[in-house]
Every structure is written in C-alpha cells, then in structure tokens.
CSV table of C-alpha atoms in Angstrom, one decimal:
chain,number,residue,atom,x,y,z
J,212,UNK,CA,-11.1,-50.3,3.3
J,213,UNK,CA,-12.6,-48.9,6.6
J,214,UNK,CA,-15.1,-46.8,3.9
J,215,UNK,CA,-16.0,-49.5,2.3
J,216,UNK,CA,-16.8,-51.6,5.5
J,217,UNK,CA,-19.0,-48.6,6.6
J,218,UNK,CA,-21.1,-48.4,3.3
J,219,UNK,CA,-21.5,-51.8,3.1
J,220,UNK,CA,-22.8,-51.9,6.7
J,221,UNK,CA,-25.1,-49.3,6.4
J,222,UNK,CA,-26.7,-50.1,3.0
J,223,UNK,CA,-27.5,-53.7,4.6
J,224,UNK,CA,-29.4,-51.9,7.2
J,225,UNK,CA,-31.1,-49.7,4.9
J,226,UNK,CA,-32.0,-52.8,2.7
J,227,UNK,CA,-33.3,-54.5,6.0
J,228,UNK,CA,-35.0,-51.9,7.2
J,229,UNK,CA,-36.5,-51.7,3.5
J,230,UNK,CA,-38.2,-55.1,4.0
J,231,UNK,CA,-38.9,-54.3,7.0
J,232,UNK,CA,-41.5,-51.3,6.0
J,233,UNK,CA,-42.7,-53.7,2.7
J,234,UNK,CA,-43.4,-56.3,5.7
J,235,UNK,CA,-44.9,-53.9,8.1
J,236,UNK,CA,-47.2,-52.2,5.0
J,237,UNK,CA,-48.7,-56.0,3.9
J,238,UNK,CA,-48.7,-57.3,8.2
J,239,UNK,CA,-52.1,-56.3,8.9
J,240,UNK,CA,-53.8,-58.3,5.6
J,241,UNK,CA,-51.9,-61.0,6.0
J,242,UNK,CA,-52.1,-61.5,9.8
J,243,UNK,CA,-55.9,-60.0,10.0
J,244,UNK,CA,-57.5,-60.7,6.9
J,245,UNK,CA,-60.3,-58.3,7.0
J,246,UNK,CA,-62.5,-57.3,3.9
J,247,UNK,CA,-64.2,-54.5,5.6
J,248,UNK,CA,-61.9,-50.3,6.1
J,249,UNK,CA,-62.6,-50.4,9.2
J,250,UNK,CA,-60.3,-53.5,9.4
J,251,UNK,CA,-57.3,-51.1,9.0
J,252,UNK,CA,-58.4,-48.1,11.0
J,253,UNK,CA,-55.8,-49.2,14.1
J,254,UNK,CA,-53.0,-49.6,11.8
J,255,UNK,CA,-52.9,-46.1,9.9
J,256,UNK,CA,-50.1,-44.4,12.3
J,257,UNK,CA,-48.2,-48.0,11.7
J,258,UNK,CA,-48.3,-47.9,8.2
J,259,UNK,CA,-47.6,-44.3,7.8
J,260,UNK,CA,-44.5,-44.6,9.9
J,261,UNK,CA,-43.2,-48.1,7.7
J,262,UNK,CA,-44.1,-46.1,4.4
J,263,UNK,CA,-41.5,-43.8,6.0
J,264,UNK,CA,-39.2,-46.3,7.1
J,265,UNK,CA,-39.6,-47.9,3.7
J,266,UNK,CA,-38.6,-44.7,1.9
J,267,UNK,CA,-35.5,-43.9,4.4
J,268,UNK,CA,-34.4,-47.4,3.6
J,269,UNK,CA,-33.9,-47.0,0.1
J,270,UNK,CA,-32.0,-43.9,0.5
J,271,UNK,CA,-29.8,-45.9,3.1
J,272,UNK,CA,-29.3,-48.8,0.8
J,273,UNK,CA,-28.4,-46.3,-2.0
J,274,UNK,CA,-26.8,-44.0,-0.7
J,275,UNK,CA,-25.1,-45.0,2.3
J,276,UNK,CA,-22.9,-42.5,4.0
J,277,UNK,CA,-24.2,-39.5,2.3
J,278,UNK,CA,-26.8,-39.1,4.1
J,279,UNK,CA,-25.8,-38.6,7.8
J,280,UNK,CA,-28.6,-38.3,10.0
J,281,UNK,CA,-30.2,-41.5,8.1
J,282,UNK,CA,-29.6,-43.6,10.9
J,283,UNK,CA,-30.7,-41.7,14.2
J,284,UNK,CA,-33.9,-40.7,12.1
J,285,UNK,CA,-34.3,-44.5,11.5
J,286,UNK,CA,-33.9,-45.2,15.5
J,287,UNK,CA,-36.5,-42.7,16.3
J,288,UNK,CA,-38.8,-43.6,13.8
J,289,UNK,CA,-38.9,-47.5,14.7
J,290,UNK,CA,-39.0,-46.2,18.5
J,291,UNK,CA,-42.4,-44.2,17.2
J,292,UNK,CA,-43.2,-47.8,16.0
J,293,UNK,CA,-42.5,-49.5,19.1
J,294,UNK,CA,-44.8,-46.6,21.1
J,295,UNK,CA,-47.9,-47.0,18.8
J,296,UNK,CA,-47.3,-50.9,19.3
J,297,UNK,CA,-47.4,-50.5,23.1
J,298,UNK,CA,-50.1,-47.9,23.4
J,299,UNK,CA,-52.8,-49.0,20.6
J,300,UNK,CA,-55.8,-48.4,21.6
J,301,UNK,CA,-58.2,-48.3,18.6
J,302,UNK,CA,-58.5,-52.6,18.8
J,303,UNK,CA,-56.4,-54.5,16.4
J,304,UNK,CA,-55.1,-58.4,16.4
J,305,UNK,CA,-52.6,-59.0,18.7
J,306,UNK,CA,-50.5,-61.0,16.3
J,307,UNK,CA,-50.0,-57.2,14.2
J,308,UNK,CA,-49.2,-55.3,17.1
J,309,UNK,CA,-46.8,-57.8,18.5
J,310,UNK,CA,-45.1,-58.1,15.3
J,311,UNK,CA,-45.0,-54.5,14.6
J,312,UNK,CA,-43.1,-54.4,18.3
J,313,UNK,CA,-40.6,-57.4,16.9
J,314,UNK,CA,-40.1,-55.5,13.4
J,315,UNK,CA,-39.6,-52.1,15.0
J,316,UNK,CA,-36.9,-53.3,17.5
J,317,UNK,CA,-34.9,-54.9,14.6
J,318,UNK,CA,-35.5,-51.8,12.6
J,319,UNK,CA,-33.5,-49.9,16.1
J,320,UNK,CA,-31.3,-52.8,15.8
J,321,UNK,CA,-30.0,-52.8,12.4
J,322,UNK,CA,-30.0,-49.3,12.4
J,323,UNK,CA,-27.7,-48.4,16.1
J,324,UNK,CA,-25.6,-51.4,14.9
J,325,UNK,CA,-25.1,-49.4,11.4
J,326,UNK,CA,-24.2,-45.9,13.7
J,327,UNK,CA,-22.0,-48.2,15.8
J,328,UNK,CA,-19.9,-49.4,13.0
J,329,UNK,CA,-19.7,-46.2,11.3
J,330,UNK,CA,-18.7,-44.1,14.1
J,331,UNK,CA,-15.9,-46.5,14.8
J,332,UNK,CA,-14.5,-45.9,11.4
C-alpha cells in the first residue's frame, strides 16, 4: 500500500511539474505579447530550463519510482529557475519574471513534498 501511495505521489508531482514547464514555455506570449524576436531574447535560459522540467515531468508522471534522482534533479532545476528569475538582467516584463519565481517555487514544492513522502515509505 505504502508503494502505491509513493507512486501516486510522485507521478502527481511529475504531472504538476509537467504543466508547469507547458505554462512556463507559453508565459512570456501570453503575459508580453510581443511580435518582434527580440521580444523573447530575456526568456531563452527560462524556457530552456521548463523544456527540461517539462520533459523530467513526464518521465515522473510515467514512471514514478524508477527513476530515483528525478526529484532532487527537479529541485535544482526549478532553483536554476528561481536564480534566472532573481538575477535577469537582459529586460523583460515583470509580470514573466515574477511568475516564473511563483512557478519555480511550486515546481521545488511539489517536487521536496514528492522526496518527503517517498523517503518516509
């Protein structure tokens, strides 16, 4: 039962932080609409690093406990987030770098509460 609790756990996480990367790959159009490339030059680390999020959370949601390091990689990668969301510097609308900060903590979140419960088991 304890198994089943800790797959289930973790393949939630992996299917939030899944969202999470879609949402984080389609913030920067929808928050600043811009028609122009240069619109998106500050958010190329960001998106890079939710395409990789993105990815990690499929595995996660498909494959939940075979995959152990999953999780920590997760937590480091959404602290990468949060640290390019503190330290932009290329410009940008506030409204994408604040949700990027917002996104990347729950991305930590989700993912330390998913290490949490399956450590305990």
């Amino acid at each position: 039962m304890g198994d089943l609790h800790g797959r289930t756990a973790e393949s939630r996480a992996g299917v939030a932080a899944f969202l999470a990367g879609v949402w984080l790959i389609a913030a920067p159009p929808v928050l600043h609409f811009g028609a122009s490339l240069h619109a998106f030059r500050p958010y190329w680390w960001s998106m890079g690093l939710a395409v990789v999020v993105m990815l990690l959370g499929m595995v996660r949601a498909m494959a939940p406990l075979d995959v152990p390091l999953a999780q920590p990689i997760t937590i480091g990668l959404a602290v990468g987030l949060i640290v390019v969301a503190l330290f932009r510097t290329d410009g940008g609308a506030a409204a994408v770098w604040l949700n990027q900060l917002v996104v990347g903590a729950l991305i930590a979140l989700s993912a330390g509460l998913a290490l949490l419960i399956s450590m305990r088991r």
